[in-house]
JSON list of C-alpha atoms in Angstrom, two decimals:
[
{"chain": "A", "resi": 1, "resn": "UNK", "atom": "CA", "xyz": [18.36, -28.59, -0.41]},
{"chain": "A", "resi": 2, "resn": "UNK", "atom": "CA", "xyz": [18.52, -28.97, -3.85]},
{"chain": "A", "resi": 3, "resn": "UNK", "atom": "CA", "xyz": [14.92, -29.07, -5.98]},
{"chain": "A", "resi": 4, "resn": "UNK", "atom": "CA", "xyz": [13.49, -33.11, -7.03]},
{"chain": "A", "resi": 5, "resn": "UNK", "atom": "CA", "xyz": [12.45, -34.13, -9.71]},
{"chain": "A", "resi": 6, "resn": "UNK", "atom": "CA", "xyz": [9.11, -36.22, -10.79]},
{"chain": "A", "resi": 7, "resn": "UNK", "atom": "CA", "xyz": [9.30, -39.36, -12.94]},
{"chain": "A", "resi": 8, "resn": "UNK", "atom": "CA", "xyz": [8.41, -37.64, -15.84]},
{"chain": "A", "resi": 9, "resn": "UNK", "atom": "CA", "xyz": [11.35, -35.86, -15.81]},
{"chain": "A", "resi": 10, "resn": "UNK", "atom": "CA", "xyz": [9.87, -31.76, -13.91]},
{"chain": "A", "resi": 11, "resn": "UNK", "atom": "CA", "xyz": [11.98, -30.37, -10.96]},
{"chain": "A", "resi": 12, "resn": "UNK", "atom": "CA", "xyz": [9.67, -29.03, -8.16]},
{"chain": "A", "resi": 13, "resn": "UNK", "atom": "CA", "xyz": [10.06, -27.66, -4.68]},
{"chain": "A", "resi": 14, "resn": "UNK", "atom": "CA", "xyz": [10.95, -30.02, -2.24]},
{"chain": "A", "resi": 15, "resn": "UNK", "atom": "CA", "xyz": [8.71, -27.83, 0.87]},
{"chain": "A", "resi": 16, "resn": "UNK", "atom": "CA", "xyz": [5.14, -28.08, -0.54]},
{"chain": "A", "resi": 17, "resn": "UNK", "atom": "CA", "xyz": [3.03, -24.61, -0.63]},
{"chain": "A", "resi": 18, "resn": "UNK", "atom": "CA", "xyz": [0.87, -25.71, 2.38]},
{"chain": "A", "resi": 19, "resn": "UNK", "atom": "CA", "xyz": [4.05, -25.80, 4.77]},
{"chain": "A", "resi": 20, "resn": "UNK", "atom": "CA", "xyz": [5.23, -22.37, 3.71]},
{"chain": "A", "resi": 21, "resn": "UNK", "atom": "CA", "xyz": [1.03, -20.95, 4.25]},
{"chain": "A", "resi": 22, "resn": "UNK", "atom": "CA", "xyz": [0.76, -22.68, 7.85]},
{"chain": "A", "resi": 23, "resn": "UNK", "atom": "CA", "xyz": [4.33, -21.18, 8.74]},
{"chain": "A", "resi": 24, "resn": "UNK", "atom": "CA", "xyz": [4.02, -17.99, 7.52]},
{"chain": "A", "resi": 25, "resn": "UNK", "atom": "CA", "xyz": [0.56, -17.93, 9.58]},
{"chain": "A", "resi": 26, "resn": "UNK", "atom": "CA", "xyz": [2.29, -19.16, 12.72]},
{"chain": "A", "resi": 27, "resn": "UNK", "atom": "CA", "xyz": [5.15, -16.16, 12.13]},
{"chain": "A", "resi": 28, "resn": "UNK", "atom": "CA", "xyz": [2.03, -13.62, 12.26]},
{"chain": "A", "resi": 29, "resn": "UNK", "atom": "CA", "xyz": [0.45, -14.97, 15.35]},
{"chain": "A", "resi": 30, "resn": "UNK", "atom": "CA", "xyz": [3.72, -15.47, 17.34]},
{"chain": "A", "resi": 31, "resn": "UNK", "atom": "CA", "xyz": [4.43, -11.34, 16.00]},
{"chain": "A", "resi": 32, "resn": "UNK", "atom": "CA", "xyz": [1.02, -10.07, 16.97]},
{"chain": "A", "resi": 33, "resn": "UNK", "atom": "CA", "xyz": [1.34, -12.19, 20.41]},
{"chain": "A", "resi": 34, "resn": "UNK", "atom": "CA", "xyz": [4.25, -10.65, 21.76]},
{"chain": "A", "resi": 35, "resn": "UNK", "atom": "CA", "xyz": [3.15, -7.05, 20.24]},
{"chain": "A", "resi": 36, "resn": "UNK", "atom": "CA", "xyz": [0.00, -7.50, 22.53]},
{"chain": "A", "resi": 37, "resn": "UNK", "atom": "CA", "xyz": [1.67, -8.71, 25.39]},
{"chain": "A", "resi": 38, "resn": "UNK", "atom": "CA", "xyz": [4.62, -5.34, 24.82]},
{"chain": "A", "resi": 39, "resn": "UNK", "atom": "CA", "xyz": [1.07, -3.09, 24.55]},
{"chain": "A", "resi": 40, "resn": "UNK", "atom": "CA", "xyz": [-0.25, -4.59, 28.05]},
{"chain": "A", "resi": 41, "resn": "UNK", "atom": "CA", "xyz": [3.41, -3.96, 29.33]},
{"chain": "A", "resi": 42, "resn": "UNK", "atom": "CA", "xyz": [3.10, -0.93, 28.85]},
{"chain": "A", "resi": 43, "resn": "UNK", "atom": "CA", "xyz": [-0.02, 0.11, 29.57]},
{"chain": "A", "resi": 44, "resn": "UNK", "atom": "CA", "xyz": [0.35, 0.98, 32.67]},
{"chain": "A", "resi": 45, "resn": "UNK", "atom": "CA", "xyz": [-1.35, -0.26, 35.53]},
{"chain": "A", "resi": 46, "resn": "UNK", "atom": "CA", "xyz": [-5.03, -1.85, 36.09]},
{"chain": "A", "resi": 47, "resn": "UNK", "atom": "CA", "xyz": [-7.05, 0.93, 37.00]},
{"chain": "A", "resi": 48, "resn": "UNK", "atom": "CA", "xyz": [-10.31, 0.82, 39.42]},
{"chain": "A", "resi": 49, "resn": "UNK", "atom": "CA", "xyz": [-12.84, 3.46, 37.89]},
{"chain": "A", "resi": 50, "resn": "UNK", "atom": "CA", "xyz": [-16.34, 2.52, 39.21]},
{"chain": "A", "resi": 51, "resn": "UNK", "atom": "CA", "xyz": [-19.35, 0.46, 38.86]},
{"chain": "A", "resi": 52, "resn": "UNK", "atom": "CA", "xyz": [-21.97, 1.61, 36.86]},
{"chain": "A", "resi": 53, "resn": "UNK", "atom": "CA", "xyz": [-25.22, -0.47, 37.48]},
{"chain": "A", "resi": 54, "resn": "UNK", "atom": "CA", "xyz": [-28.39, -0.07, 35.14]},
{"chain": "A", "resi": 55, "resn": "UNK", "atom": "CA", "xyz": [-31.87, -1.55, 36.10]},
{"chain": "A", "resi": 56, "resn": "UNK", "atom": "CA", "xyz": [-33.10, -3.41, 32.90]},
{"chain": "A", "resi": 57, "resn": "UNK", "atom": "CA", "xyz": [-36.55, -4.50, 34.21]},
{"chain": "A", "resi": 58, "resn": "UNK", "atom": "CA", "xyz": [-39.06, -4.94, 37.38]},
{"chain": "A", "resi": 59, "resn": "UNK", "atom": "CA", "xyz": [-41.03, -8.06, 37.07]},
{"chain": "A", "resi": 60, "resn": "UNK", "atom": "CA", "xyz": [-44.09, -8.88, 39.38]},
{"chain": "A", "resi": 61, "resn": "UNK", "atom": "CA", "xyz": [-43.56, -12.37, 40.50]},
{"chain": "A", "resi": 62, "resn": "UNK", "atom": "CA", "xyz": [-46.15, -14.82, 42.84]},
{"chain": "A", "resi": 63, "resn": "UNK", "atom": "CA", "xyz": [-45.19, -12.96, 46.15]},
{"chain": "A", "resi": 64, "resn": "UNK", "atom": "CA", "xyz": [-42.49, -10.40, 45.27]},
{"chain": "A", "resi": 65, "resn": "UNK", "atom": "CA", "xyz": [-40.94, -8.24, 42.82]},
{"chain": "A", "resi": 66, "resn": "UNK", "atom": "CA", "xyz": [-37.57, -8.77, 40.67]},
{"chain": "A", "resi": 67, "resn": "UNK", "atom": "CA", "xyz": [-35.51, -6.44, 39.83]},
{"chain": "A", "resi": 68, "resn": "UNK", "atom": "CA", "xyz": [-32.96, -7.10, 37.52]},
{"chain": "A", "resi": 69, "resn": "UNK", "atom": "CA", "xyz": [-30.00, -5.51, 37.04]},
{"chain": "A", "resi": 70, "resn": "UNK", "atom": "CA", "xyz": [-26.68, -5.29, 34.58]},
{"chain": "A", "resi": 71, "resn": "UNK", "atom": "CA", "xyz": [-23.49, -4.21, 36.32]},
{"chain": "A", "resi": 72, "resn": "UNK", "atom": "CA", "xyz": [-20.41, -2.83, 34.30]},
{"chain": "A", "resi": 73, "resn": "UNK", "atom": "CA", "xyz": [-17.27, -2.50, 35.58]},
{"chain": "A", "resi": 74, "resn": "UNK", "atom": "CA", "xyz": [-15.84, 0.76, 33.83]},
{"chain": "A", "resi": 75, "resn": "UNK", "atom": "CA", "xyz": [-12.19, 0.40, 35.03]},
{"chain": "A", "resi": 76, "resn": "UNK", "atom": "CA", "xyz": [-9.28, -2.32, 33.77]},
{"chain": "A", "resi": 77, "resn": "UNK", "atom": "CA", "xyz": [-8.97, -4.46, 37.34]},
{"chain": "A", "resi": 78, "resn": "UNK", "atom": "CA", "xyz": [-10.75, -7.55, 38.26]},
{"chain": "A", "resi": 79, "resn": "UNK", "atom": "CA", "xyz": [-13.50, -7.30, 40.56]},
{"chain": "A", "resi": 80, "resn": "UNK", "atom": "CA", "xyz": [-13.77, -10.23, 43.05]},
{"chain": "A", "resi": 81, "resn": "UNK", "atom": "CA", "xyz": [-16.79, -10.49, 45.22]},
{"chain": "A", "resi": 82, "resn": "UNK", "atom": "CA", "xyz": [-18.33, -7.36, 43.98]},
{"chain": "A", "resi": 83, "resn": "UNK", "atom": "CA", "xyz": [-21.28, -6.61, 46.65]},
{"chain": "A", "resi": 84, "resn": "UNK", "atom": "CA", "xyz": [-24.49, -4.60, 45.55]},
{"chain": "A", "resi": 85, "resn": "UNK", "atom": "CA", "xyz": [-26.86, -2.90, 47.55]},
{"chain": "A", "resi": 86, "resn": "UNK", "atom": "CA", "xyz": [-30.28, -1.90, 47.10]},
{"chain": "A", "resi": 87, "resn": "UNK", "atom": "CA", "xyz": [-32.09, 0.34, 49.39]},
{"chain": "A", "resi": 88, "resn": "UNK", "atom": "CA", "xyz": [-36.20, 0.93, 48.80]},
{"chain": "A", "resi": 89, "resn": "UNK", "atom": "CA", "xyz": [-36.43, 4.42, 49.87]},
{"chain": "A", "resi": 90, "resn": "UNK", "atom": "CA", "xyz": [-40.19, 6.72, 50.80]},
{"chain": "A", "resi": 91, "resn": "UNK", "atom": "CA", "xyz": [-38.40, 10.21, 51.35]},
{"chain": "A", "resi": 92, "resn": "UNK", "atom": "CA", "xyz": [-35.70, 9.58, 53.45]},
{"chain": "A", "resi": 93, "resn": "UNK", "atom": "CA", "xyz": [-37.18, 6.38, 55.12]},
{"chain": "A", "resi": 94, "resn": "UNK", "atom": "CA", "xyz": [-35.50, 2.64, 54.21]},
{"chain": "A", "resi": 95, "resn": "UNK", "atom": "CA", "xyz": [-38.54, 0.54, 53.79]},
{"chain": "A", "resi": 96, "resn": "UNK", "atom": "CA", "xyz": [-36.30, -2.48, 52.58]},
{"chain": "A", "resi": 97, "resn": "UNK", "atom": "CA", "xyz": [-32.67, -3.21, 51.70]},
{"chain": "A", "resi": 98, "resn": "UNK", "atom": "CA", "xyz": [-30.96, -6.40, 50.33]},
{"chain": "A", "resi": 99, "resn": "UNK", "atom": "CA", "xyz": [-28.21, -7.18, 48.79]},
{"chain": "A", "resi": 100, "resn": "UNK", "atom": "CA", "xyz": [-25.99, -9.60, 46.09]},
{"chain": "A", "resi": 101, "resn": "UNK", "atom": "CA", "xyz": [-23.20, -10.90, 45.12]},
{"chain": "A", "resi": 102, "resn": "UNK", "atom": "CA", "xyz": [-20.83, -11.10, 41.70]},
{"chain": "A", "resi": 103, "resn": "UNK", "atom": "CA", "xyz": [-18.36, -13.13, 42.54]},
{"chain": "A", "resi": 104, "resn": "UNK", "atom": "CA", "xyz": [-15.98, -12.35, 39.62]},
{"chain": "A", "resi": 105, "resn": "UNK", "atom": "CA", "xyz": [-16.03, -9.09, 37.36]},
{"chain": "A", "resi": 106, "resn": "UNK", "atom": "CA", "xyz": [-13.87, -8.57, 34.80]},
{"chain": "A", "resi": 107, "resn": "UNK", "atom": "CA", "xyz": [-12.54, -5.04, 33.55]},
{"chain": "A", "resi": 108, "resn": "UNK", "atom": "CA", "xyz": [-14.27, -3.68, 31.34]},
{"chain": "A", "resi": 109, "resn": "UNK", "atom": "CA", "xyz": [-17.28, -6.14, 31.43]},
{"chain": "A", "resi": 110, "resn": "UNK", "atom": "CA", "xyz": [-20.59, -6.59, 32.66]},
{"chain": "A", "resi": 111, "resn": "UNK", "atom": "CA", "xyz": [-22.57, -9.19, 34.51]},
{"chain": "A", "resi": 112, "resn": "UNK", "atom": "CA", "xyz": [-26.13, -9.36, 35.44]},
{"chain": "A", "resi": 113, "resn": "UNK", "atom": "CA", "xyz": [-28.48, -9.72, 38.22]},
{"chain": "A", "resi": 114, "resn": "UNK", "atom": "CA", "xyz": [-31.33, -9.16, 40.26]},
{"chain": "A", "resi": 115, "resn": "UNK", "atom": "CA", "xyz": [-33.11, -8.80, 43.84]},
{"chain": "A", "resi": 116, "resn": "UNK", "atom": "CA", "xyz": [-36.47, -9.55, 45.11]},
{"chain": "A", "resi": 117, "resn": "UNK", "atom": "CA", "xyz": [-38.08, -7.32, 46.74]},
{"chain": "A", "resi": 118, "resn": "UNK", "atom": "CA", "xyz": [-41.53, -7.21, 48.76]},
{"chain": "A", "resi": 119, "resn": "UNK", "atom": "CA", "xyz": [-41.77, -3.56, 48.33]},
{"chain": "A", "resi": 120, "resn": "UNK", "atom": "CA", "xyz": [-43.08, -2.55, 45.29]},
{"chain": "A", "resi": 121, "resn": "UNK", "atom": "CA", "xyz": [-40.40, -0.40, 43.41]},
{"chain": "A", "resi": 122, "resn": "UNK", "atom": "CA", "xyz": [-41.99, 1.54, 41.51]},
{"chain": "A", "resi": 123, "resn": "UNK", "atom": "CA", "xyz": [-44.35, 2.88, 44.24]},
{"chain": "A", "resi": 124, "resn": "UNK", "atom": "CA", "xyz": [-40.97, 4.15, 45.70]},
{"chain": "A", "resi": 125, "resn": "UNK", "atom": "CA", "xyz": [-37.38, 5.60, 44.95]},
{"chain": "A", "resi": 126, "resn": "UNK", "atom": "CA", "xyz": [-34.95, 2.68, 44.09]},
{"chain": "A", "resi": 127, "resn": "UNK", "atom": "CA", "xyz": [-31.57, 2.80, 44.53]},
{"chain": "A", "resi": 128, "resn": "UNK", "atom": "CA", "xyz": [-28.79, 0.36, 43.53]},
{"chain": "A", "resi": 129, "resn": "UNK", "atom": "CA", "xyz": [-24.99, 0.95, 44.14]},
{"chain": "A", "resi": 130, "resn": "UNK", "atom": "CA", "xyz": [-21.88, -1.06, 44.54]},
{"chain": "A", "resi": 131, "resn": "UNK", "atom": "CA", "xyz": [-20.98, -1.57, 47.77]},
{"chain": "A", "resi": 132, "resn": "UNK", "atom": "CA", "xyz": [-17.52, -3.27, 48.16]},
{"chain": "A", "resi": 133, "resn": "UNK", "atom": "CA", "xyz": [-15.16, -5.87, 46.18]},
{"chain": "A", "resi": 134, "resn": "UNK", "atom": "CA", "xyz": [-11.83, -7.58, 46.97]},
{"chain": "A", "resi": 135, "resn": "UNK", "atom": "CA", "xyz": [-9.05, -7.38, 44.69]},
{"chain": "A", "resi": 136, "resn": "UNK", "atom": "CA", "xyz": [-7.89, -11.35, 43.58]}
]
């Protein structure tokens, strides 16, 4: 295409600046999408590591105790319908258990929680684990 001119006479570009900015930033996005999407490729497959589940506080509430939680899922697969147990234990003796329910967990995420519990916690051992998931 060849160059314009104005009326008074100056030849100029006939793609404006802003076209050739907004294009070159659409070349960079459409380059880094398909280098992610090689990388994932590649990466081999999702991987199921564990659970890890922290308690981040015990709160006394009118007629119970709540215990919340954060889970983390360590490996690179989707949980679905992650279960979690809690057990109150004195020695070897369940005084209570409950559970709950995550329905979706990501990999390499977290997502929090909590039980209540009529057994105080902290009079006892406390133990929290995963105890099953689906894959989606």
């Amino acid at each position: 295409m060849s160059p314009k001119t104005t009326r008074a006479g100056k030849r100029h570009d006939a793609t404006p600046l802003l076209e050739w900015v907004l294009g070159g930033i659409g070349v960079v996005l459409f380059v880094g999408a398909i280098a992610f999407l090689t990388y994932e490729e590649f990466r081999g497959a999702d991987r199921v590591s564990g659970v890890e589940i922290h308690i981040d506080e015990i709160v006394r509430t009118h007629d119970a105790y709540l215990v919340r939680y954060r889970a983390h899922n360590q490996g690179t697969q989707t949980l679905v319908d992650l279960r979690i147990v809690a057990r109150v234990l004195d020695g070897t003796t369940e005084r209570e258990r409950v559970e709950a329910g995550i329905d979706f967990l990501p990999g390499e995420s977290w997502r929090r929680g909590g039980f209540y519990l009529r057994e105080d916690p902290q009079k006892y051992r406390i133990e929290i684990r995963a105890g099953g998931y689906q894959e989606p």
